[in-house]
XYZ file of C-alpha atoms in Angstrom:
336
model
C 65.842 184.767 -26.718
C 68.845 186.582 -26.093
C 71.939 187.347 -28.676
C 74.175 184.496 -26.769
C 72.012 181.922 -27.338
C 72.070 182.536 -30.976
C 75.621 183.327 -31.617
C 76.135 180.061 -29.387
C 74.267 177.913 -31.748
C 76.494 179.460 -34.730
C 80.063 178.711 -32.748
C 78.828 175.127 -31.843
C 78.595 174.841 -35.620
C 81.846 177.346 -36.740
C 83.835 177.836 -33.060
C 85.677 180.562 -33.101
C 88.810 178.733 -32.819
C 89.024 177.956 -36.577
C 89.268 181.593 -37.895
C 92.463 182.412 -39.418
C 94.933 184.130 -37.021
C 94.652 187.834 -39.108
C 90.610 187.473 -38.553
C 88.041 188.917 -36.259
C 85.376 186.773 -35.704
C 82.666 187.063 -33.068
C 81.213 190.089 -31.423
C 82.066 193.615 -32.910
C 79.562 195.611 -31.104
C 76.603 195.454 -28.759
C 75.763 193.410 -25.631
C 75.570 189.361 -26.065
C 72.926 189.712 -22.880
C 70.797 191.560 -24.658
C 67.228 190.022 -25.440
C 67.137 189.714 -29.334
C 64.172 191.822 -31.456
C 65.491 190.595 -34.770
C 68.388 188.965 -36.719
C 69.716 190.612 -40.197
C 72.088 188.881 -42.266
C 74.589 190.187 -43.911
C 77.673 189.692 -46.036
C 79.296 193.024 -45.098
C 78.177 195.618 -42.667
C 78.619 198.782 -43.341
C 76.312 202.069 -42.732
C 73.663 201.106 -44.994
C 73.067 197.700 -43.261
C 73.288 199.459 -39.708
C 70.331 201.539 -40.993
C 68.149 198.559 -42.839
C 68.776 196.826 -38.861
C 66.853 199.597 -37.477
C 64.446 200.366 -39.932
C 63.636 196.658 -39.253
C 64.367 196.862 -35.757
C 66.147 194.017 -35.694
C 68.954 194.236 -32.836
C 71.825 191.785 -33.924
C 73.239 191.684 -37.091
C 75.340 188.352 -38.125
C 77.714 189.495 -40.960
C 80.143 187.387 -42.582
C 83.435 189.660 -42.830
C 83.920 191.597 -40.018
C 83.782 195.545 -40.155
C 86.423 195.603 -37.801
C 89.743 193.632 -38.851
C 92.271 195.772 -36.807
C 91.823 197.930 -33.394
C 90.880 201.573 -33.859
C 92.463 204.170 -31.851
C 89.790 207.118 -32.504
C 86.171 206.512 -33.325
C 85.152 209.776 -34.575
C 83.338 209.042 -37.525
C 85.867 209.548 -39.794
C 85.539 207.079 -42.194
C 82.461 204.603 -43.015
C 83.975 201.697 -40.444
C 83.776 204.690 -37.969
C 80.707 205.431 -38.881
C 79.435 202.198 -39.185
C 80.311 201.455 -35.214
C 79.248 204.814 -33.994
C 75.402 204.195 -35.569
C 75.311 200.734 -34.117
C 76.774 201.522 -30.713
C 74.355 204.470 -30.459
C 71.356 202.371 -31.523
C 71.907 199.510 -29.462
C 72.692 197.302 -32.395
C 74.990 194.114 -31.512
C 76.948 193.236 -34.092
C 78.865 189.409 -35.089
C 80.925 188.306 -37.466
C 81.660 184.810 -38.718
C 84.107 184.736 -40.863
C 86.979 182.497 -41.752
C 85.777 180.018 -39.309
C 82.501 179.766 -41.143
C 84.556 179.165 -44.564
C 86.911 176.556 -42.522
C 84.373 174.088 -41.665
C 83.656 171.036 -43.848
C 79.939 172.457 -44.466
C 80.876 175.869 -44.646
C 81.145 178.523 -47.747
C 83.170 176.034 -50.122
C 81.015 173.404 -49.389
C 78.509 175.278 -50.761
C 80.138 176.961 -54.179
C 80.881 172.914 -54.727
C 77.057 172.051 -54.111
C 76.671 174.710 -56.850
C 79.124 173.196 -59.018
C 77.177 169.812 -58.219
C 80.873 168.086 -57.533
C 81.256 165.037 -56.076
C 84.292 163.464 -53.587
C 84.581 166.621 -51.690
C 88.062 167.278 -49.781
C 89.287 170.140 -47.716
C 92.346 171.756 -49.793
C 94.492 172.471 -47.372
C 93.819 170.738 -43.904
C 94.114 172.854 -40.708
C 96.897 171.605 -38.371
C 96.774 172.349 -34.656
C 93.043 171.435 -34.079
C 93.058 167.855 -32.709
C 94.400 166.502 -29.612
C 94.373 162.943 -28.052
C 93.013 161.362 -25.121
C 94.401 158.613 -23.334
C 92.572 157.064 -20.341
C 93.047 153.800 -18.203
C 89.391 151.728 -17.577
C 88.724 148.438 -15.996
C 87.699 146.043 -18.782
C 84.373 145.686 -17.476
C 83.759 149.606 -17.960
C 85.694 150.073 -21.242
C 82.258 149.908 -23.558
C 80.695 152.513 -21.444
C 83.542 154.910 -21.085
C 84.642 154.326 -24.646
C 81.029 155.133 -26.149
C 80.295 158.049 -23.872
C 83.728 159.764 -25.333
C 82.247 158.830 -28.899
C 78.960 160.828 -27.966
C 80.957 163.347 -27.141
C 82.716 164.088 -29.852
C 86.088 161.685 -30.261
C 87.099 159.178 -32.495
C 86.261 161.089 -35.916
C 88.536 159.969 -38.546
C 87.590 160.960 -42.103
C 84.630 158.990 -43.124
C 85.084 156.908 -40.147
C 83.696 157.535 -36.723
C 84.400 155.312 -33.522
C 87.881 155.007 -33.684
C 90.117 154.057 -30.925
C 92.803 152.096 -29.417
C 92.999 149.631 -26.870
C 95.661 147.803 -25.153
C 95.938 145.606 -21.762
C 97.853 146.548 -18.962
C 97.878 146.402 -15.280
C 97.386 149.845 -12.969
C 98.170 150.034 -9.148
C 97.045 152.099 -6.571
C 96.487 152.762 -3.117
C 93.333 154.701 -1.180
C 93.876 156.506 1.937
C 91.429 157.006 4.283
C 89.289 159.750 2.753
C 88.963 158.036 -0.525
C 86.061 155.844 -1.986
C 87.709 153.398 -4.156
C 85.457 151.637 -7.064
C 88.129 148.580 -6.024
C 90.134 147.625 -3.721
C 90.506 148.486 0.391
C 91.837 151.523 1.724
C 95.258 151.512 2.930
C 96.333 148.268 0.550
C 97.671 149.104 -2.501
C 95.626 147.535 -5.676
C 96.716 145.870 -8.331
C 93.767 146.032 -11.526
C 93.581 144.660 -15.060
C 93.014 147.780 -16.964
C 92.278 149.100 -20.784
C 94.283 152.135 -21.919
C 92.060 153.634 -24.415
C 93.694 155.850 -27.028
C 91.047 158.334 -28.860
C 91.232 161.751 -30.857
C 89.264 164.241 -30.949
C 88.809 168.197 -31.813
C 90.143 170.603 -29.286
C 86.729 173.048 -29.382
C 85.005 169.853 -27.979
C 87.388 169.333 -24.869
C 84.860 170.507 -22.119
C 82.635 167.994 -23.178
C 85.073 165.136 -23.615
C 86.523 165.289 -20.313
C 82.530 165.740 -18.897
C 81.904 162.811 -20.542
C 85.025 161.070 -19.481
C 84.717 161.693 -15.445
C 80.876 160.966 -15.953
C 81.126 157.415 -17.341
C 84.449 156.738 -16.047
C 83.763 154.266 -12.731
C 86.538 155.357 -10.759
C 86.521 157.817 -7.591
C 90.018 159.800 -10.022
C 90.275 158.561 -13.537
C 93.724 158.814 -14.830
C 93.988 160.420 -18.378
C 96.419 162.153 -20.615
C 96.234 165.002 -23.596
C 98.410 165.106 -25.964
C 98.242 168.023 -28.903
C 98.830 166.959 -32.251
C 100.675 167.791 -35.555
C 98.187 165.888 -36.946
C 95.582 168.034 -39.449
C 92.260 167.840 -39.874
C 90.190 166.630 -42.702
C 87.119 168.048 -41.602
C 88.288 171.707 -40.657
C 90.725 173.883 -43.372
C 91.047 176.591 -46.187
C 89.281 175.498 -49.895
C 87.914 172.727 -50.790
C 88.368 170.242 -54.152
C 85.719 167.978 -55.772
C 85.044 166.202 -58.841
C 82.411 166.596 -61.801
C 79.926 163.190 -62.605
C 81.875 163.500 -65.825
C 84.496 165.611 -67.458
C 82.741 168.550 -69.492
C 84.604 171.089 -72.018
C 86.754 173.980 -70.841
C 85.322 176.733 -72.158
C 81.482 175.009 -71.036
C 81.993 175.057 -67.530
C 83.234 178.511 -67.200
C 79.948 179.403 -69.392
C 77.957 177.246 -66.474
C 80.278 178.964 -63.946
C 79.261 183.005 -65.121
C 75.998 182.093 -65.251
C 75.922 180.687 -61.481
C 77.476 183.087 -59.982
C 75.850 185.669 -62.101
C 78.928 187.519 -63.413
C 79.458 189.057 -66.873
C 82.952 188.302 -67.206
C 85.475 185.840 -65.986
C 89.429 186.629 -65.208
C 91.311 183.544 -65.987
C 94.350 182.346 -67.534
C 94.811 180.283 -70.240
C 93.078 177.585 -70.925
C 95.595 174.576 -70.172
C 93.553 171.761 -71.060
C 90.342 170.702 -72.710
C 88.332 169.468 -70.586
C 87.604 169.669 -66.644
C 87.091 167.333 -64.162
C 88.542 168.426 -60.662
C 87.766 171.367 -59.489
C 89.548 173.643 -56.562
C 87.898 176.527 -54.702
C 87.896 178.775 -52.304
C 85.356 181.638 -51.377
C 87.055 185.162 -51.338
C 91.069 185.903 -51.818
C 92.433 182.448 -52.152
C 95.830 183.029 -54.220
C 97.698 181.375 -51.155
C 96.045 177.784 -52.001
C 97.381 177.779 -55.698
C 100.218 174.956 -54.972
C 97.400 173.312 -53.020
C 95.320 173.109 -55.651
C 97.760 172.258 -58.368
C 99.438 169.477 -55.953
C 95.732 168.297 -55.818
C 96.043 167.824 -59.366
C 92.603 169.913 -60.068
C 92.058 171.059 -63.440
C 90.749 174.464 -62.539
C 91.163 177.025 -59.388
C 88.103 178.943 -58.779
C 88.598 181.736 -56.437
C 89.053 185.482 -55.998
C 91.192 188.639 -55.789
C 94.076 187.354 -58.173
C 96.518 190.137 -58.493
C 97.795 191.018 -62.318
C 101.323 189.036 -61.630
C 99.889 186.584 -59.887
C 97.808 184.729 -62.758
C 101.231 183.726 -63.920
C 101.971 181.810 -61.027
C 99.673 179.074 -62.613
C 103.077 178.295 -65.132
C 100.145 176.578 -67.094
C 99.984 173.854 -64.661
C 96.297 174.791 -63.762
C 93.322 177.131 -65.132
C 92.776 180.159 -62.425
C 89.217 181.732 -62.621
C 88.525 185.086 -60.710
C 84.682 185.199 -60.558
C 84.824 188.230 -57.778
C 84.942 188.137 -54.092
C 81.775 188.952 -53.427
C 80.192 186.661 -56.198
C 82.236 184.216 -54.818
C 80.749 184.671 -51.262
C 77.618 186.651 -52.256
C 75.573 183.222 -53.168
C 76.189 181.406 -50.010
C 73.971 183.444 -48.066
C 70.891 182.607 -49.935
């Protein structure tokens, strides 16, 4: 097996496309060619990991934050991200990071601190706009089913909790084939006159190679006619944090005692405790200050994240509890 084959499995699961704009996703180091000896994962990767790769010889490592967030102009082993590229590059060790597009998918890192939490009713905090286009395409009613299922095997029509979802509305298309055409209908030289469907159908952008496959595969004629649109529209299956519910509420000052001991910290940062009991729950894995109107217009009891600057605990104007467990407690458990 080579690294590509692996790394594509991970992207058809967290593409690329979803990391944040300041990120670095994807391949740091090495050759994606390269036939693979071993895979070690890692939450960081620094020197020390670089060093466990080849003691194992394992020749791709998969971290989640990248070692590399901005370009370097002198690699001269300087400092330990220096270092750290210098020892894989000389070893022949590939490495790839997936990063905020592994924590933007629906099954991703908050998915899984809410699994931990065992909450319920799980919704992406703040939905990710720009990720979803539309499709529209003109069928003959006789080939609508067909068309119209092979774009839902491919990926369109995912709505929430619903799947399958499109439009359809009767009209009546024209053309006319010249001479080097081979028209489904029709005779060549006479323009045509057909009862079509216009299907309307959304779907994720990542998947658009395989839409359109699907599209000129099932579609019957000789040049389908179709149209895609980008949309405003967010997601609710791709975004930053993540809210969910508890069975039942449970006492304040309880949870935070479950919370330390899942995430196996000592001590928890948090501001005062606003209310007695909680039921909704916000989080995010890592520095998630940016999501606190998110999760107070979410109405969630509690904000579970990381990095929380001194001045910005007051920015909860006791409208919601924050919790800083840690960044890497917060992101630490995941990889388990």
């Amino acid at each position: 097996m080579i690294h590509a084959e692996i790394t594509n499995y991970l992207e058809s699961i967290a593409p690329p496309a979803y990391q944040e704009g300041y990120d670095n996703c994807g391949y740091l180091t090495g050759n994606e060619q390269a036939v693979c000896t071993g895979v070690l994962i890692s939450l960081d990767c620094i020197e020390a990991v670089v060093d466990e790769a080849i003691r194992l010889k394992c020749s791709l490592i998969i971290s989640h934050h990248p070692i590399l967030f901005s370009g370097l102009k002198k690699i001269t082993g300087r400092n330990y991200i220096e270092r750290t590229i210098l020892k894989a590059i000389k070893n022949d060790i590939t490495i790839y990071a997936i990063h905020t597009n592994l924590d933007n998918i629906y099954n991703g890192v908050n998915n899984k601190i809410c699994e931990l939490l065992q909450l319920q009713a799980l919704r992406i905090l703040q939905p990710k706009a720009g990720v979803l286009k539309k499709l529209v395409t003109y069928v003959p009613a006789s080939s609508s089913n067909q068309v119209m299922q092979a774009l839902f095997d491919a990926g369109c029509g995912d709505i929430g909790n619903y799947s399958d979802c499109a439009y359809q509305s009767e009209g009546t298309g024209s053309f006319k084939a010249n001479e080097k055409a081979n028209p489904y209908v029709g005779t060549i030289g006479t323009r045509h006159y057909e009862a079509e469907l216009r299907i309307e159908t959304i779907y994720e952008a990542v998947h658009e190679r395989k839409v359109l496959k699907a599209l000129l595969t099932a579609h019957p004629y000789e040049e389908p006619a179709f149209d895609i649109y980008r949309l405003e529209n967010t997601s609710s299956k791709v975004g930053a944090g993540m809210t969910g519910e508890l069975t039942e509420p449970i006492d304040t000052r309880v949870f935070l005692k479950k919370l330390a001991e899942i995430f196996k910290v000592p001590v928890i940062k948090h501001t005062d405790l606003t209310c007695a009991q909680i039921k909704k729950v916000a989080v995010c894995g890592g520095s998630g200050s940016f999501l606190l109107s998110d999760a107070i217009k979410a109405g969630a009891d509690i904000f579970i994240t990381a990095d929380y600057k001194y001045h910005q605990f007051f920015d909860a104007e006791d409208k919601i509890i924050i919790a800083d467990i840690g960044h890497y407690e917060a992101n630490s458990l995941q990889l388990i």
